[in-house]
Amino acid sequence: MPIPPEIAHLTRQGTFTGFHGSPSTDVPFWIAPQNATQLRKALELCITHKTPASVKGSSWSISSITKPNRVLIDLGQFHNEVPPVRGVDSDHVDEAPAKGKYVHVRGNVLVRYLNHTLAMSTPRLALSTSGAANGQAIAGAIATGSHGAAIGYGAIHEAVRAVCLLTSPDTAVLVQPEAASFNEGLAKSLASELGVPVVALADDEAFGAALVGLGAVGVVYSLVLEVEPLYQLKAVWVDRDADDQGVFDAIDDDEPARLAPSVANAFNVAFAFNPYPEQGTAIWGSVLRKIKPTEAYVGPRVAHPRFGNSINFWIAQQSPLLRKLCPGVVDWAIRQHYHDSAPPPDKALFPGDAFGDTTLAQGMGRGIEFAVHRRHAGKALRCLLQALKRELKDEGRALAGAMGMRYVGPSRLGLLGMNCADRAKHPSFNGIACFEVGAMAGPRDANTTRIFQACERAMRELDVPFTLHWGLENDGLLASDIERYFGGNVDRWRKGRNRILPDAVQQACFRNPLTAQVGLTS
Ligand SMILES: Cc1cc2nc3c(=O)[nH]c(=O)nc-3n(C[C@H](O)[C@H](O)[C@H](O)COP(=O)(O)OP(=O)(O)OC[C@H]3O[C@@H](n4cnc5c(N)ncnc54)[C@H](O)[C@@H]3O)c2cc1C
């Protein structure tokens, strides 16, 4: 493929490796455009040679959603005259934000940078929610429906009010819901930044598709987010033994926050489970509420690397054996990690600190996440815990990790985020419970793969509709799984995508192995 001279110096061969070592593949054309003209040239190359454009975020996804084709467009060096995070011109606003401010963010901005910039701004601001860690590009995080445990809010994409997508070398769209917040002025101002006309598209299906676009709706140049005044998070910890009926009852009754009765307005609800405890605490819950800041924000806290070092990794590798020889030691190590012996002080944290740098070093993490509607949470929890126990008892395979459970509020306009549902079929949908089976293991660890497969088999036998996180391990996810879980949203997403990418050449350009695997694209 002949590379145009304008981008030849920005193009190299390379090996793409995801943050945790998977996927990994050789890339013949790794292009790092530094401005919009070069980005459009890179897209022209893809369209001319009919090769899909893979866009690189932070490569934190473990699934094939991030597996590059022959061309990888790396936006790590992309910049232009406008600041990466800025306000929205009031002349472009038709509908004022409900409680905070609109900020216009370039798609390649990292969540870490965004948290800090918002917290330092005047007035001081914050994302309403984020994932548990902050290394994703904002466009990458949203593309896979990334979420925290915001039972009272939803996933990160809930904050998006408009998305600007470059959809070919010559076309771009500004996608908003039908009840649009911004007028044509915003689209016009973006045209001068991208060097192509930006078509304003106010359409709920197109917006729903763009919200969790799975890397298959164009290059996300920028997003307008609604953010809120800076807050802190204060936690109540719920530490219980494995057989504590109170936890299971609260989950079965769909009232998980009642485990922390002192918290009137629970914002985040999460649990971690040690699947095979001999004795002692095996369930760690946290119920968080938002409070007005009690101190000034001065900068991000440095993460304590207690989890992500090679010694811990080595110990985790031995845990299946240790689990057989001296299970109490493994329980102790897990308790240490989950603050059993030294509960953290009841300290309020800024959101960017509560959900800051990952403490798990590169190449040391595996994870599969099952999402079910909240009403199925108890069933799914028991099913997965039993599957993990069975694997140990029958096959001698122990997970080098634990299982996390998080609640996420329902999406308002998203279509294929894990927290989205077909509202016609599920009028009382109130959000999801997500179960992440996580291991400190290398990408090719066969035991971990078999444990994940056993969990997946058990969930299929349970006969509760589930989906898998788009960005975590999901090779087994089928078209029939997503049809069952998302219902009519699957077709709505396709229709919305077709409005964003009306030509077959555009559709062929923006797709990836995962969207093909689940039948969303060719
Ligand atoms: C340590 C760690 C912690 C995590 N914590 C959480 C968590 O708490 N909650 C959770 O839900 N998930 C979590 N994840 C998963 C992670 O949030 C998702 O995989 C997320 O998509 C990664 O973002 P990224 O920027 O690395 O995107 P990538 O993995 O690089 O890309 C994901 C998709 O987005 C597309 N994309 C990226 N940028 C653009 C762009 N500008 N335009 C068009 N397409 C684009 C890519 O092409 C790809 O299809 C975690 C992962 C890791 C490694």
GROMACS .gro file of N, CA and C in nm, residues 432-515:
model
  252
  432ILE      N    1  -2.822  -0.238   3.605
  432ILE     CA    2  -2.760  -0.371   3.596
  432ILE      C    3  -2.672  -0.400   3.716
  433ALA      N    4  -2.645  -0.529   3.730
  433ALA     CA    5  -2.539  -0.573   3.820
  433ALA      C    6  -2.432  -0.637   3.732
  434CYS      N    7  -2.307  -0.598   3.753
  434CYS     CA    8  -2.196  -0.652   3.673
  434CYS      C    9  -2.107  -0.735   3.762
  435PHE      N   10  -2.062  -0.846   3.711
  435PHE     CA   11  -1.975  -0.936   3.787
  435PHE      C   12  -1.845  -0.950   3.711
  436GLU      N   13  -1.738  -0.898   3.768
  436GLU     CA   14  -1.609  -0.914   3.701
  436GLU      C   15  -1.528  -1.021   3.772
  437VAL      N   16  -1.504  -1.131   3.700
  437VAL     CA   17  -1.416  -1.234   3.751
  437VAL      C   18  -1.276  -1.192   3.708
  438GLY      N   19  -1.194  -1.154   3.804
  438GLY     CA   20  -1.065  -1.095   3.769
  438GLY      C   21  -0.950  -1.177   3.824
  439ALA      N   22  -0.843  -1.184   3.747
  439ALA     CA   23  -0.728  -1.263   3.791
  439ALA      C   24  -0.600  -1.187   3.767
  440MET      N   25  -0.505  -1.206   3.857
  440MET     CA   26  -0.369  -1.157   3.833
  440MET      C   27  -0.297  -1.267   3.758
  441ALA      N   28  -0.312  -1.266   3.628
  441ALA     CA   29  -0.255  -1.374   3.548
  441ALA      C   30  -0.213  -1.317   3.414
  442GLY      N   31  -0.120  -1.385   3.351
  442GLY     CA   32  -0.073  -1.341   3.220
  442GLY      C   33  -0.175  -1.375   3.113
  443PRO      N   34  -0.161  -1.315   2.994
  443PRO     CA   35  -0.263  -1.330   2.890
  443PRO      C   36  -0.283  -1.473   2.841
  444ARG      N   37  -0.181  -1.557   2.856
  444ARG     CA   38  -0.196  -1.692   2.802
  444ARG      C   39  -0.215  -1.797   2.912
  445ASP      N   40  -0.247  -1.756   3.030
  445ASP     CA   41  -0.261  -1.852   3.140
  445ASP      C   42  -0.383  -1.943   3.116
  446ALA      N   43  -0.356  -2.072   3.092
  446ALA     CA   44  -0.463  -2.164   3.049
  446ALA      C   45  -0.565  -2.188   3.160
  447ASN      N   46  -0.517  -2.193   3.285
  447ASN     CA   47  -0.609  -2.215   3.397
  447ASN      C   48  -0.715  -2.106   3.403
  448THR      N   49  -0.666  -1.982   3.389
  448THR     CA   50  -0.760  -1.868   3.396
  448THR      C   51  -0.861  -1.876   3.282
  449THR      N   52  -0.812  -1.910   3.163
  449THR     CA   53  -0.903  -1.922   3.049
  449THR      C   54  -1.012  -2.025   3.079
  450ARG      N   55  -0.971  -2.139   3.136
  450ARG     CA   56  -1.070  -2.246   3.162
  450ARG      C   57  -1.169  -2.202   3.270
  451ILE      N   58  -1.119  -2.128   3.368
  451ILE     CA   59  -1.210  -2.080   3.473
  451ILE      C   60  -1.313  -1.984   3.413
  452PHE      N   61  -1.265  -1.894   3.328
  452PHE     CA   62  -1.359  -1.800   3.264
  452PHE      C   63  -1.462  -1.876   3.180
  453GLN      N   64  -1.412  -1.978   3.108
  453GLN     CA   65  -1.506  -2.055   3.024
  453GLN      C   66  -1.609  -2.127   3.111
  454ALA      N   67  -1.564  -2.176   3.226
  454ALA     CA   68  -1.658  -2.246   3.315
  454ALA      C   69  -1.764  -2.149   3.365
  455CYS      N   70  -1.723  -2.027   3.396
  455CYS     CA   71  -1.821  -1.926   3.441
  455CYS      C   72  -1.921  -1.898   3.330
  456GLU      N   73  -1.870  -1.887   3.209
  456GLU     CA   74  -1.959  -1.855   3.097
  456GLU      C   75  -2.059  -1.970   3.073
  457ARG      N   76  -2.008  -2.093   3.082
  457ARG     CA   77  -2.099  -2.209   3.065
  457ARG      C   78  -2.207  -2.207   3.171
  458ALA      N   79  -2.165  -2.179   3.294
  458ALA     CA   80  -2.262  -2.179   3.405
  458ALA      C   81  -2.369  -2.071   3.382
  459MET      N   82  -2.327  -1.955   3.334
  459MET     CA   83  -2.425  -1.848   3.310
  459MET      C   84  -2.521  -1.886   3.197
  460ARG      N   85  -2.470  -1.958   3.098
  460ARG     CA   86  -2.560  -2.000   2.990
  460ARG      C   87  -2.662  -2.101   3.042
  461GLU      N   88  -2.615  -2.192   3.130
  461GLU     CA   89  -2.707  -2.292   3.185
  461GLU      C   90  -2.811  -2.227   3.275
  462LEU      N   91  -2.773  -2.116   3.338
  462LEU     CA   92  -2.865  -2.048   3.430
  462LEU      C   93  -2.986  -1.992   3.356
  463ASP      N   94  -2.967  -1.964   3.229
  463ASP     CA   95  -3.076  -1.914   3.147
  463ASP      C   96  -3.125  -1.776   3.191
  464VAL      N   97  -3.033  -1.692   3.227
  464VAL     CA   98  -3.064  -1.552   3.254
  464VAL      C   99  -2.995  -1.471   3.144
  465PRO      N  100  -3.066  -1.382   3.075
  465PRO     CA  101  -2.998  -1.306   2.969
  465PRO      C  102  -2.879  -1.228   3.027
  466PHE      N  103  -2.766  -1.240   2.962
  466PHE     CA  104  -2.649  -1.164   3.008
  466PHE      C  105  -2.571  -1.117   2.886
  467THR      N  106  -2.490  -1.016   2.909
  467THR     CA  107  -2.393  -0.980   2.806
  467THR      C  108  -2.257  -0.971   2.872
  468LEU      N  109  -2.153  -0.959   2.790
  468LEU     CA  110  -2.018  -0.947   2.843
  468LEU      C  111  -1.966  -0.806   2.814
  469HIS      N  112  -1.884  -0.755   2.903
  469HIS     CA  113  -1.823  -0.623   2.883
  469HIS      C  114  -1.751  -0.624   2.747
  470TRP      N  115  -1.775  -0.517   2.670
  470TRP     CA  116  -1.717  -0.510   2.535
  470TRP      C  117  -1.565  -0.501   2.538
  471GLY      N  118  -1.511  -0.448   2.647
  471GLY     CA  119  -1.366  -0.425   2.649
  471GLY      C  120  -1.289  -0.533   2.722
  472LEU      N  121  -1.359  -0.625   2.789
  472LEU     CA  122  -1.288  -0.731   2.861
  472LEU      C  123  -1.300  -0.861   2.781
  473GLU      N  124  -1.256  -0.973   2.839
  473GLU     CA  125  -1.250  -1.095   2.758
  473GLU      C  126  -1.391  -1.137   2.716
  474ASN      N  127  -1.408  -1.156   2.587
  474ASN     CA  128  -1.544  -1.186   2.540
  474ASN      C  129  -1.544  -1.265   2.409
  475ASP      N  130  -1.442  -1.350   2.391
  475ASP     CA  131  -1.436  -1.427   2.266
  475ASP      C  132  -1.559  -1.515   2.246
  476GLY      N  133  -1.626  -1.550   2.357
  476GLY     CA  134  -1.742  -1.640   2.344
  476GLY      C  135  -1.873  -1.567   2.320
  477LEU      N  136  -1.870  -1.434   2.315
  477LEU     CA  137  -1.996  -1.359   2.299
  477LEU      C  138  -2.052  -1.380   2.158
  478LEU      N  139  -2.182  -1.410   2.152
  478LEU     CA  140  -2.243  -1.445   2.024
  478LEU      C  141  -2.347  -1.340   1.984
  479ALA      N  142  -2.380  -1.341   1.854
  479ALA     CA  143  -2.486  -1.252   1.806
  479ALA      C  144  -2.615  -1.282   1.883
  480SER      N  145  -2.641  -1.410   1.908
  480SER     CA  146  -2.767  -1.445   1.977
  480SER      C  147  -2.768  -1.394   2.121
  481ASP      N  148  -2.650  -1.385   2.184
  481ASP     CA  149  -2.644  -1.331   2.321
  481ASP      C  150  -2.688  -1.185   2.322
  482ILE      N  151  -2.634  -1.109   2.227
  482ILE     CA  152  -2.667  -0.966   2.233
  482ILE      C  153  -2.810  -0.941   2.186
  483GLU      N  154  -2.858  -1.025   2.093
  483GLU     CA  155  -2.999  -1.010   2.050
  483GLU      C  156  -3.089  -1.033   2.172
  484ARG      N  157  -3.055  -1.131   2.251
  484ARG     CA  158  -3.139  -1.167   2.365
  484ARG      C  159  -3.130  -1.059   2.473
  485TYR      N  160  -3.011  -1.010   2.496
  485TYR     CA  161  -2.992  -0.914   2.606
  485TYR      C  162  -3.042  -0.774   2.568
  486PHE      N  163  -3.009  -0.730   2.445
  486PHE     CA  164  -3.041  -0.592   2.407
  486PHE      C  165  -3.171  -0.581   2.327
  487GLY      N  166  -3.225  -0.693   2.280
  487GLY     CA  167  -3.352  -0.692   2.206
  487GLY      C  168  -3.347  -0.596   2.088
  488GLY      N  169  -3.450  -0.511   2.077
  488GLY     CA  170  -3.463  -0.420   1.963
  488GLY      C  171  -3.353  -0.316   1.954
  489ASN      N  172  -3.275  -0.299   2.061
  489ASN     CA  173  -3.166  -0.200   2.056
  489ASN      C  174  -3.060  -0.237   1.952
  490VAL      N  175  -3.049  -0.367   1.923
  490VAL     CA  176  -2.946  -0.409   1.827
  490VAL      C  177  -2.978  -0.348   1.690
  491ASP      N  178  -3.104  -0.360   1.649
  491ASP     CA  179  -3.143  -0.301   1.520
  491ASP      C  180  -3.137  -0.149   1.523
  492ARG      N  181  -3.177  -0.092   1.638
  492ARG     CA  182  -3.171   0.054   1.649
  492ARG      C  183  -3.026   0.102   1.634
  493TRP      N  184  -2.934   0.028   1.694
  493TRP     CA  185  -2.792   0.065   1.684
  493TRP      C  186  -2.748   0.060   1.537
  494ARG      N  187  -2.789  -0.048   1.468
  494ARG     CA  188  -2.750  -0.060   1.326
  494ARG      C  189  -2.806   0.056   1.245
  495LYS      N  190  -2.936   0.088   1.271
  495LYS     CA  191  -2.997   0.199   1.196
  495LYS      C  192  -2.926   0.330   1.227
  496GLY      N  193  -2.899   0.352   1.355
  496GLY     CA  194  -2.831   0.475   1.395
  496GLY      C  195  -2.694   0.484   1.329
  497ARG      N  196  -2.623   0.372   1.328
  497ARG     CA  197  -2.489   0.371   1.266
  497ARG      C  198  -2.500   0.402   1.116
  498ASN      N  199  -2.604   0.347   1.053
  498ASN     CA  200  -2.620   0.373   0.909
  498ASN      C  201  -2.648   0.521   0.881
  499ARG      N  202  -2.710   0.589   0.978
  499ARG     CA  203  -2.732   0.733   0.956
  499ARG      C  204  -2.602   0.810   0.972
  500ILE      N  205  -2.517   0.760   1.058
  500ILE     CA  206  -2.387   0.827   1.076
  500ILE      C  207  -2.294   0.794   0.959
  501LEU      N  208  -2.300   0.669   0.916
  501LEU     CA  209  -2.213   0.621   0.808
  501LEU      C  210  -2.303   0.572   0.695
  502PRO      N  211  -2.359   0.664   0.612
  502PRO     CA  212  -2.458   0.620   0.514
  502PRO      C  213  -2.401   0.537   0.399
  503ASP      N  214  -2.271   0.552   0.367
  503ASP     CA  215  -2.217   0.480   0.251
  503ASP      C  216  -2.153   0.347   0.291
  504ALA      N  217  -2.164   0.252   0.198
  504ALA     CA  218  -2.105   0.120   0.226
  504ALA      C  219  -1.954   0.130   0.250
  505VAL      N  220  -1.888   0.222   0.179
  505VAL     CA  221  -1.742   0.233   0.199
  505VAL      C  222  -1.709   0.280   0.340
  506GLN      N  223  -1.792   0.369   0.393
  506GLN     CA  224  -1.768   0.415   0.531
  506GLN      C  225  -1.792   0.300   0.628
  507GLN      N  226  -1.900   0.227   0.605
  507GLN     CA  227  -1.932   0.116   0.696
  507GLN      C  228  -1.822   0.011   0.694
  508ALA      N  229  -1.765  -0.010   0.575
  508ALA     CA  230  -1.658  -0.110   0.565
  508ALA      C  231  -1.531  -0.060   0.633
  509CYS      N  232  -1.517   0.071   0.640
  509CYS     CA  233  -1.395   0.129   0.698
  509CYS      C  234  -1.394   0.120   0.851
  510PHE      N  235  -1.513   0.139   0.912
  510PHE     CA  236  -1.518   0.146   1.059
  510PHE      C  237  -1.584   0.021   1.116
  511ARG      N  238  -1.506  -0.078   1.145
  511ARG     CA  239  -1.554  -0.203   1.204
  511ARG      C  240  -1.434  -0.272   1.266
  512ASN      N  241  -1.458  -0.372   1.344
  512ASN     CA  242  -1.345  -0.443   1.406
  512ASN      C  243  -1.385  -0.589   1.428
  513PRO      N  244  -1.291  -0.674   1.465
  513PRO     CA  245  -1.324  -0.817   1.477
  513PRO      C  246  -1.440  -0.844   1.573
  514LEU      N  247  -1.453  -0.763   1.679
  514LEU     CA  248  -1.561  -0.791   1.775
  514LEU      C  249  -1.698  -0.757   1.718
  515THR      N  250  -1.707  -0.644   1.647
  515THR     CA  251  -1.839  -0.610   1.591
  515THR      C  252  -1.879  -0.714   1.486
   0.00000   0.00000   0.00000
